[in-house]
N, CA, C and O atoms as a GROMACS GRO file, in nm:
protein
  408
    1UNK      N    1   0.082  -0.119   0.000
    1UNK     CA    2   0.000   0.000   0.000
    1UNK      C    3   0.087   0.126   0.000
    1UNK      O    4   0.047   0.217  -0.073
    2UNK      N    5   0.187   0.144   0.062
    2UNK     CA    6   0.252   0.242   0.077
    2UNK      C    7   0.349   0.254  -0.047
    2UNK      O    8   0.446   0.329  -0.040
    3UNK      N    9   0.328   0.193  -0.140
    3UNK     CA   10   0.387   0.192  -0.291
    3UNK      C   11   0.282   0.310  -0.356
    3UNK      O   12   0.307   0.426  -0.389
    4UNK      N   13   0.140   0.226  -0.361
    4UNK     CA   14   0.091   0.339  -0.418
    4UNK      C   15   0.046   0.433  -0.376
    4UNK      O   16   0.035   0.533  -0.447
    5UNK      N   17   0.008   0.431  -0.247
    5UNK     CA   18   0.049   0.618  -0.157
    5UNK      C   19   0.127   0.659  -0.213
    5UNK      O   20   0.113   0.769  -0.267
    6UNK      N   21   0.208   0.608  -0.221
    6UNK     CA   22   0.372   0.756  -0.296
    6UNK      C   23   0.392   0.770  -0.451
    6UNK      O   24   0.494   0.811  -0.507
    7UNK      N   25   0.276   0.728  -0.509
    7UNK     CA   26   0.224   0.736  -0.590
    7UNK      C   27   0.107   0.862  -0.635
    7UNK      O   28   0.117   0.958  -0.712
    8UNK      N   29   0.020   0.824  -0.568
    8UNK     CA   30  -0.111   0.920  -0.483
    8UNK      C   31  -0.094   1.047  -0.500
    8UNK      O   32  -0.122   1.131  -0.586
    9UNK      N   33  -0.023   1.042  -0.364
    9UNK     CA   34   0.038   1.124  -0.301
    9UNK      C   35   0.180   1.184  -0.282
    9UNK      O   36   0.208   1.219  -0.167
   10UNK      N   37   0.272   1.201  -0.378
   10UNK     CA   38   0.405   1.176  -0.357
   10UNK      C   39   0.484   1.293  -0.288
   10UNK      O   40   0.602   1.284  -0.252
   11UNK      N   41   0.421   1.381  -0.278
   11UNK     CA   42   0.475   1.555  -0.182
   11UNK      C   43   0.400   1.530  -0.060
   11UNK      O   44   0.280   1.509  -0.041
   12UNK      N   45   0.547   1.543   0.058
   12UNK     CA   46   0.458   1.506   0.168
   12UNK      C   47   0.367   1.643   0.217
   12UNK      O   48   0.311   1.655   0.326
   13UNK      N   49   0.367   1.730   0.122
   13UNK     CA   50   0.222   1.866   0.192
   13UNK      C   51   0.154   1.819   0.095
   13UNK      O   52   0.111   1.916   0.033
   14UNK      N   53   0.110   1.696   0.033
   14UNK     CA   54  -0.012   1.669  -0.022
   14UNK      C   55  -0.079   1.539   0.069
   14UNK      O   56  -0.193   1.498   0.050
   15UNK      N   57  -0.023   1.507   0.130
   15UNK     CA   58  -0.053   1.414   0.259
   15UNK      C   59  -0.178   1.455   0.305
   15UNK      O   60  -0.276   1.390   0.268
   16UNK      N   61  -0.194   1.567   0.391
   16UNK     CA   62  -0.313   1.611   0.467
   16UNK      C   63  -0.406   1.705   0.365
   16UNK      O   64  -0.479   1.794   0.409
   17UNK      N   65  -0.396   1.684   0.266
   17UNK     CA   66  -0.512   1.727   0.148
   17UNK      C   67  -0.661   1.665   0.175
   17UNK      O   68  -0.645   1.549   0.213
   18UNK      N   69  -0.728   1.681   0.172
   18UNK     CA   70  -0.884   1.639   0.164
   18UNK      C   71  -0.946   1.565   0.072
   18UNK      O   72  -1.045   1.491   0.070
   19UNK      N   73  -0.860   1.605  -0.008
   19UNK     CA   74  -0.866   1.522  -0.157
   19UNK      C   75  -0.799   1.397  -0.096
   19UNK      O   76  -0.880   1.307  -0.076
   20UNK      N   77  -0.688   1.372  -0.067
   20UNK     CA   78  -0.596   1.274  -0.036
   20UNK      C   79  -0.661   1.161   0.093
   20UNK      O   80  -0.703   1.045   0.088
   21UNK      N   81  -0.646   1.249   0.192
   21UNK     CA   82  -0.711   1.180   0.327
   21UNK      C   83  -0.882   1.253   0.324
   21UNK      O   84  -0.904   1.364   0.373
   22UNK      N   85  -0.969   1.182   0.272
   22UNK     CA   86  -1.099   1.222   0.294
   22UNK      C   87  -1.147   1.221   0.414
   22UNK      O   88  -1.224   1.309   0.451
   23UNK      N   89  -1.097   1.089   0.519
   23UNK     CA   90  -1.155   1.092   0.650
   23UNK      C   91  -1.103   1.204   0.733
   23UNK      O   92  -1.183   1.235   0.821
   24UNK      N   93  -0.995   1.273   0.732
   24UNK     CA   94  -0.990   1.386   0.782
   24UNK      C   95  -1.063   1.500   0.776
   24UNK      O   96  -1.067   1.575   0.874
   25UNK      N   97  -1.157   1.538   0.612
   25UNK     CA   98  -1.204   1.629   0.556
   25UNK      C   99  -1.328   1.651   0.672
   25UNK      O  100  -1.392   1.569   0.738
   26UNK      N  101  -1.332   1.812   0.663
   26UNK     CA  102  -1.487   1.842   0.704
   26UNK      C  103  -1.594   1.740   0.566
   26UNK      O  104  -1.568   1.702   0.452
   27UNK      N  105  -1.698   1.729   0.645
   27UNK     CA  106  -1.765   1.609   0.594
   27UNK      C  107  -1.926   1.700   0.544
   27UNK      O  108  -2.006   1.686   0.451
   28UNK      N  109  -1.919   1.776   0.639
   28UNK     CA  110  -2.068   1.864   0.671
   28UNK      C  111  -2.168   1.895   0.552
   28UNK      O  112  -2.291   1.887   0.543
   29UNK      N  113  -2.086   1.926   0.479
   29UNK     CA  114  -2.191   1.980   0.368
   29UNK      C  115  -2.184   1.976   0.270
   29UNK      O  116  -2.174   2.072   0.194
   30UNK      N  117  -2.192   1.786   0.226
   30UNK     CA  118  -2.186   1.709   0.116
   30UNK      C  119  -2.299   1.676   0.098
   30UNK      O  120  -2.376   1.681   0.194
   31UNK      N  121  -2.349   1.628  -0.033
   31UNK     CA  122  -2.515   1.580  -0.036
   31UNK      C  123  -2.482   1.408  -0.032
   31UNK      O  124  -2.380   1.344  -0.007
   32UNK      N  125  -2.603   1.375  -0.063
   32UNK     CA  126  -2.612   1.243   0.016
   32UNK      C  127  -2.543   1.158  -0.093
   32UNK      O  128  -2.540   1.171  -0.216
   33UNK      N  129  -2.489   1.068  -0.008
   33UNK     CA  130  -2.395   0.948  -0.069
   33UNK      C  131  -2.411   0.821  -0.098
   33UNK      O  132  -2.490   0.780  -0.014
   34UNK      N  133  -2.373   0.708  -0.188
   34UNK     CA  134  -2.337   0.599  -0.249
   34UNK      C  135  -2.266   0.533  -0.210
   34UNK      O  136  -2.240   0.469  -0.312
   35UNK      N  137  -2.194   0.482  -0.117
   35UNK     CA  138  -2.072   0.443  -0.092
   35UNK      C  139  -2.068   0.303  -0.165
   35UNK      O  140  -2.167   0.229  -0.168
   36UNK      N  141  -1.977   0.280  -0.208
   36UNK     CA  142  -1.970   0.109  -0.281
   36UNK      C  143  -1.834   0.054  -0.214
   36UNK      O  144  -1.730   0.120  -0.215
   37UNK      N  145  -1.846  -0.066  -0.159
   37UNK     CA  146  -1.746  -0.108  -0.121
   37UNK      C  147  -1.763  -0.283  -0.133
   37UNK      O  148  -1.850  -0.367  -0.114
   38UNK      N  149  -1.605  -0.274  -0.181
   38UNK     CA  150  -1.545  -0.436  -0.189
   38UNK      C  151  -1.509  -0.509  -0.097
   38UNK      O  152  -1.411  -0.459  -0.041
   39UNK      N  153  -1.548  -0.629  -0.042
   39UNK     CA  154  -1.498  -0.717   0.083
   39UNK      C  155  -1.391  -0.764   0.120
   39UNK      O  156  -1.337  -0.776   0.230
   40UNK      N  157  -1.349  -0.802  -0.041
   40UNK     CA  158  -1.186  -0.843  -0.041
   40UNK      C  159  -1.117  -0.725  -0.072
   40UNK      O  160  -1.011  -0.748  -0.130
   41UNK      N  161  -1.145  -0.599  -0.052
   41UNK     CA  162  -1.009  -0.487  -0.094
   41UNK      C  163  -0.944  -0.460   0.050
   41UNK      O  164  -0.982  -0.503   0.160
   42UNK      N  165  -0.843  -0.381   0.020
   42UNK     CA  166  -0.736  -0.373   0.110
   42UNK      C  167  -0.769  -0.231   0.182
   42UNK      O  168  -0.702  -0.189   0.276
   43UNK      N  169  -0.873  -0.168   0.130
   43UNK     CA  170  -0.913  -0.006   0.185
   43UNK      C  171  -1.063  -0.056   0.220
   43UNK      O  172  -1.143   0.025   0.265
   44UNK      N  173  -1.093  -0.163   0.204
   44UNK     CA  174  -1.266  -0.169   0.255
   44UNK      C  175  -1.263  -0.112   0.402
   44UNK      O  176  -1.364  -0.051   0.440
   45UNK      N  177  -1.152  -0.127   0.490
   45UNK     CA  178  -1.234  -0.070   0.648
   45UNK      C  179  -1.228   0.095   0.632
   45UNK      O  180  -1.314   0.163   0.689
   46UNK      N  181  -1.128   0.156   0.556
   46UNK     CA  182  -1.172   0.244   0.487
   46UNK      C  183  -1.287   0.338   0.466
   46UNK      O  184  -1.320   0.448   0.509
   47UNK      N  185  -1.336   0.247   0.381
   47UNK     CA  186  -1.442   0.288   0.310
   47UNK      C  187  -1.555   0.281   0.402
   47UNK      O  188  -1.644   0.366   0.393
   48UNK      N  189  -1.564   0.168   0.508
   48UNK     CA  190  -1.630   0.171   0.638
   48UNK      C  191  -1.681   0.276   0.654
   48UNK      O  192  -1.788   0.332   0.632
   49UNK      N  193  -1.517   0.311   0.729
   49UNK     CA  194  -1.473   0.471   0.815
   49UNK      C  195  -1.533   0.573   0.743
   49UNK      O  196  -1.589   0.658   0.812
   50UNK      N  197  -1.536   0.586   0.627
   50UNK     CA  198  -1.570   0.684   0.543
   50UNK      C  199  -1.739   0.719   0.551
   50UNK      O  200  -1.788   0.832   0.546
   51UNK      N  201  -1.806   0.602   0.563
   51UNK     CA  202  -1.956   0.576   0.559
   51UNK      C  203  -1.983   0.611   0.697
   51UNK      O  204  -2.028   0.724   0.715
   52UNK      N  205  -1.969   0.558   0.772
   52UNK     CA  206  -1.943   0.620   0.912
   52UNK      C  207  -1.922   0.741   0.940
   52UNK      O  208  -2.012   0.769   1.020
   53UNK      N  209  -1.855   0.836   0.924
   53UNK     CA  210  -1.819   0.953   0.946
   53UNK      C  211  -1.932   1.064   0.850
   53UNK      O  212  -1.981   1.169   0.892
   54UNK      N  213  -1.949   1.011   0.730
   54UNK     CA  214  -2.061   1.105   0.650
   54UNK      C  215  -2.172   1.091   0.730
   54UNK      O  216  -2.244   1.189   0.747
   55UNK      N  217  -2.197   0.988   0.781
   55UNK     CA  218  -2.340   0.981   0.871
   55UNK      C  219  -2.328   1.014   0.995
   55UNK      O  220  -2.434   1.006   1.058
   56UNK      N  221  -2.198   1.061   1.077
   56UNK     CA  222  -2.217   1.116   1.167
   56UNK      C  223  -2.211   1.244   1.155
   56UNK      O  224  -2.231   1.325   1.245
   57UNK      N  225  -2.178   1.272   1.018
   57UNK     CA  226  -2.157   1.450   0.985
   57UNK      C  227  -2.285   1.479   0.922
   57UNK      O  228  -2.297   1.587   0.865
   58UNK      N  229  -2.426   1.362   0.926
   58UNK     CA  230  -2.527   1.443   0.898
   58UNK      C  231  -2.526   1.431   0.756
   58UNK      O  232  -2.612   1.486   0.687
   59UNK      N  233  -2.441   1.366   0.713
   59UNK     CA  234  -2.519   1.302   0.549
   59UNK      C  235  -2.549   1.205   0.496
   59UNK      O  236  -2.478   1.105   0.502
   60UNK      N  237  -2.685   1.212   0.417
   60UNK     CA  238  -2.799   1.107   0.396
   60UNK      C  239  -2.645   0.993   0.316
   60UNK      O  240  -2.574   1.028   0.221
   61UNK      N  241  -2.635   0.856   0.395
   61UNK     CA  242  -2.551   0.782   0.320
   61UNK      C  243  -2.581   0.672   0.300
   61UNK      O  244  -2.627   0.633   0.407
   62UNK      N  245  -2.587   0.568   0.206
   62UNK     CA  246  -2.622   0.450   0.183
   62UNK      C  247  -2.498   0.364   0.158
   62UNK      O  248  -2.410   0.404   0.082
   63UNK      N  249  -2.491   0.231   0.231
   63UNK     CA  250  -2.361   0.144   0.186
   63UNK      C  251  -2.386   0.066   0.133
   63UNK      O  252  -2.495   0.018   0.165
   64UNK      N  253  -2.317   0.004   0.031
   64UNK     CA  254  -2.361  -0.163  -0.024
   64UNK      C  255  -2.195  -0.209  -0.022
   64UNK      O  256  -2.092  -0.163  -0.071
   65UNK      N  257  -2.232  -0.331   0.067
   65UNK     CA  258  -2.082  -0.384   0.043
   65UNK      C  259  -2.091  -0.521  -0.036
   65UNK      O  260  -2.193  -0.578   0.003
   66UNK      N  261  -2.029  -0.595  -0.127
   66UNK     CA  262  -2.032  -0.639  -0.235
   66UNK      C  263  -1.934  -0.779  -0.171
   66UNK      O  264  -1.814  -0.765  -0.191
   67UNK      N  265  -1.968  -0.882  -0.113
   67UNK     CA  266  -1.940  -0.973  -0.069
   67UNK      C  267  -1.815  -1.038  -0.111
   67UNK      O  268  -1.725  -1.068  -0.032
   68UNK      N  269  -1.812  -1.058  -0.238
   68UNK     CA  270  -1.762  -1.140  -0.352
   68UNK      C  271  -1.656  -1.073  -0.430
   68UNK      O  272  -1.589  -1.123  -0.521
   69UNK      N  273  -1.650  -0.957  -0.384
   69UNK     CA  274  -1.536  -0.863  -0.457
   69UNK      C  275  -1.391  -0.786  -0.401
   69UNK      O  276  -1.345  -0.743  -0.295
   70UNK      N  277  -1.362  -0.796  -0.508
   70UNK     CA  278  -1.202  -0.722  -0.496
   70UNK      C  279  -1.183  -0.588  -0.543
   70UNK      O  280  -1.236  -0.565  -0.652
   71UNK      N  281  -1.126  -0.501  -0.493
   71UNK     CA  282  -1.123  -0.360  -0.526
   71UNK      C  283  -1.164  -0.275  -0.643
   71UNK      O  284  -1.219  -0.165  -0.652
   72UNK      N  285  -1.097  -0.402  -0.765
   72UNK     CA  286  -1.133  -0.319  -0.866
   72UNK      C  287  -1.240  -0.369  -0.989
   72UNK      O  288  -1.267  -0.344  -1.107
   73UNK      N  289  -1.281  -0.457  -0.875
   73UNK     CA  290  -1.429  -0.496  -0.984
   73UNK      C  291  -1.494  -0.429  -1.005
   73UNK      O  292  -1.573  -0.482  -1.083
   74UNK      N  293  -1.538  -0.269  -0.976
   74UNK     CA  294  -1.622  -0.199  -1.027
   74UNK      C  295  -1.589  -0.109  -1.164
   74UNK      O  296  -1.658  -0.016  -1.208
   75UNK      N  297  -1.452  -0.166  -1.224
   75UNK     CA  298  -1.436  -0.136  -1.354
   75UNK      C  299  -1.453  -0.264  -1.455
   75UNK      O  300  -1.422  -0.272  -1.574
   76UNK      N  301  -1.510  -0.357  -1.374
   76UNK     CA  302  -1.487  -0.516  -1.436
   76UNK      C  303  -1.616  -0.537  -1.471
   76UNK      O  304  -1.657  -0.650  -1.444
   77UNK      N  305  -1.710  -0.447  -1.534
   77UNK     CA  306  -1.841  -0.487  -1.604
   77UNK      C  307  -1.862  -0.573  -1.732
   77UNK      O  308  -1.818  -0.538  -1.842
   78UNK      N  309  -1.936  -0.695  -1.711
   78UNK     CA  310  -1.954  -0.710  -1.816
   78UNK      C  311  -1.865  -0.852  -1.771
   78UNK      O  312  -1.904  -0.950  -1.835
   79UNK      N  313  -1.780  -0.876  -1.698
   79UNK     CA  314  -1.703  -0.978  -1.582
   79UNK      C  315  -1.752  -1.047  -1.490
   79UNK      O  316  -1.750  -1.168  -1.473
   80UNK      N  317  -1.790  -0.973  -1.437
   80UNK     CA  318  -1.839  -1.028  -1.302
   80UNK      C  319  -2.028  -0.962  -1.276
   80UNK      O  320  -2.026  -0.841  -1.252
   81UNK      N  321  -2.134  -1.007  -1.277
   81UNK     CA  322  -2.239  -0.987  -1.251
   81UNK      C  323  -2.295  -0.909  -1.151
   81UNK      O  324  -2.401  -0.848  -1.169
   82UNK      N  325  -2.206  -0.906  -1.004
   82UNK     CA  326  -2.183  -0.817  -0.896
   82UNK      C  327  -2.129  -0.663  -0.922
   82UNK      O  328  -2.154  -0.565  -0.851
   83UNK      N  329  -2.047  -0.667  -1.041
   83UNK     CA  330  -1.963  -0.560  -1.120
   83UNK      C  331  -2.110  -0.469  -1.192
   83UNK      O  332  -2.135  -0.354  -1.156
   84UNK      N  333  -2.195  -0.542  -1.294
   84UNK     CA  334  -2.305  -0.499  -1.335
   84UNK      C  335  -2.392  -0.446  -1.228
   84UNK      O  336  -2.467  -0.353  -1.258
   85UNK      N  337  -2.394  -0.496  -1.096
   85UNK     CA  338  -2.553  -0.449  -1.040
   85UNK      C  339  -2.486  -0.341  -0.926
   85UNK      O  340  -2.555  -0.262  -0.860
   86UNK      N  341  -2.359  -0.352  -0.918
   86UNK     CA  342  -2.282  -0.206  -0.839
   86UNK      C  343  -2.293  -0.041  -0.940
   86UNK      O  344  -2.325   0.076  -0.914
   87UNK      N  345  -2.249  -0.111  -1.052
   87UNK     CA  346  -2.251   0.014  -1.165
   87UNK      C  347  -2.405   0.076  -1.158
   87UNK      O  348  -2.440   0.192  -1.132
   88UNK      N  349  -2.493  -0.053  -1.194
   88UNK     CA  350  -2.609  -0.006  -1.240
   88UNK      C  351  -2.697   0.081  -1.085
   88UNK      O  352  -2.774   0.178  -1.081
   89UNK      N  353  -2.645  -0.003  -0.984
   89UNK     CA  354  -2.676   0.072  -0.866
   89UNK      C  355  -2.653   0.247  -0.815
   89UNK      O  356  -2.732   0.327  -0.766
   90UNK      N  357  -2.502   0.258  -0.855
   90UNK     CA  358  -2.472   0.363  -0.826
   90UNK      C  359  -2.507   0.486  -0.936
   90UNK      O  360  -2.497   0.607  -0.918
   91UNK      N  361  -2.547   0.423  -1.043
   91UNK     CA  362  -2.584   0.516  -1.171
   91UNK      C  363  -2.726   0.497  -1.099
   91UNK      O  364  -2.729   0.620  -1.102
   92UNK      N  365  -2.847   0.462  -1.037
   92UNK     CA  366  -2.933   0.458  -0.994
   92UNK      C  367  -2.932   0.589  -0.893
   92UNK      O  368  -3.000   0.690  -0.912
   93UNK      N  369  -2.849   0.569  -0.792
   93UNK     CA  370  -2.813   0.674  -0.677
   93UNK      C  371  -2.808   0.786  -0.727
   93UNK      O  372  -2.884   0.877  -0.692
   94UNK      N  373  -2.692   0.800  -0.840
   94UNK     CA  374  -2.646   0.949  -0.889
   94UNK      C  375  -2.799   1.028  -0.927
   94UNK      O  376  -2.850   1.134  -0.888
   95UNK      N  377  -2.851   0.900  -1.039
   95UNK     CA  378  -2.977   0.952  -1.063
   95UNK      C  379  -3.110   0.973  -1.010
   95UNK      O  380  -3.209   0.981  -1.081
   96UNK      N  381  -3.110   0.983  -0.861
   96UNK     CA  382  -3.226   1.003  -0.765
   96UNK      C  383  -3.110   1.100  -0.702
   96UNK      O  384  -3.153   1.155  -0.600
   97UNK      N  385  -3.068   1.112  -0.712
   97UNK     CA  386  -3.001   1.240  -0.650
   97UNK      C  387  -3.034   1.376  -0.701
   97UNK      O  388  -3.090   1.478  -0.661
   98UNK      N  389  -2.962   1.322  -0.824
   98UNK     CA  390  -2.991   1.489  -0.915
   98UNK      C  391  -3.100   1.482  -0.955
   98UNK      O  392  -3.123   1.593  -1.002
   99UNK      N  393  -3.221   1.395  -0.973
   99UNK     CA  394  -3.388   1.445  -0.919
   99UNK      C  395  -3.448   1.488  -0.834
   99UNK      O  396  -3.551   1.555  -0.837
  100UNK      N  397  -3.362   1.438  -0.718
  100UNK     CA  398  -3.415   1.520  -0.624
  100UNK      C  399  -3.350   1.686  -0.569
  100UNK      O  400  -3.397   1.768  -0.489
  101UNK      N  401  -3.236   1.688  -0.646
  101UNK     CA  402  -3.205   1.836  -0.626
  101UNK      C  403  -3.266   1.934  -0.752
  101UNK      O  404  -3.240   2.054  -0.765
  102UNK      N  405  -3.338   1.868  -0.824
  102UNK     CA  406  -3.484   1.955  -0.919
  102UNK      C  407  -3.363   1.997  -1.009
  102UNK      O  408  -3.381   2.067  -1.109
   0.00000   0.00000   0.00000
């Protein structure tokens, strides 16, 4: 992991970026979220943390964690069947989102 952190991230004043470390970020006044997460990835507690913290900062968040998967199956459509109903899910989300912001 720390390969591709310094990758990422390779200036250590881009370390504490918001962009970089999201769980650090003020969280407050994001609209509501999607979170998709893989069982077998190496950032799933992560992504936890991440779901966790938007909902304690008060934003509408939904998780689906994907049993059967590895990090980067959500570019693996058309592969894996779990890959199809994450995509089609989160293109679902985006799109009740921006209906409901009119």
């Amino acid at each position: 992991m720390q390969w591709f952190w310094d990758h990422y991230a390779p200036e250590e004043d881009q370390w504490a970026h918001p962009y970089a470390t999201p769980l650090q970020a003020d969280l407050g006044d994001l609209p509501p979220a999607y979170v998709v997460i893989a069982e077998h990835d190496p950032l799933r507690d992560e992504g936890l943390a991440y779901a966790d913290r938007l909902a304690a900062a008060g934003v509408p968040v939904e998780t689906r964690i994907f049993g059967d998967q590895l990090h980067v199956f959500f570019q693996l459509v058309n592969y894996f069947e779990s890959a199809n109903e994450a995509v089609a899910e989160a293109g679902a989300a985006v799109r009740a989102g921006l209906e409901a912001a009119g």
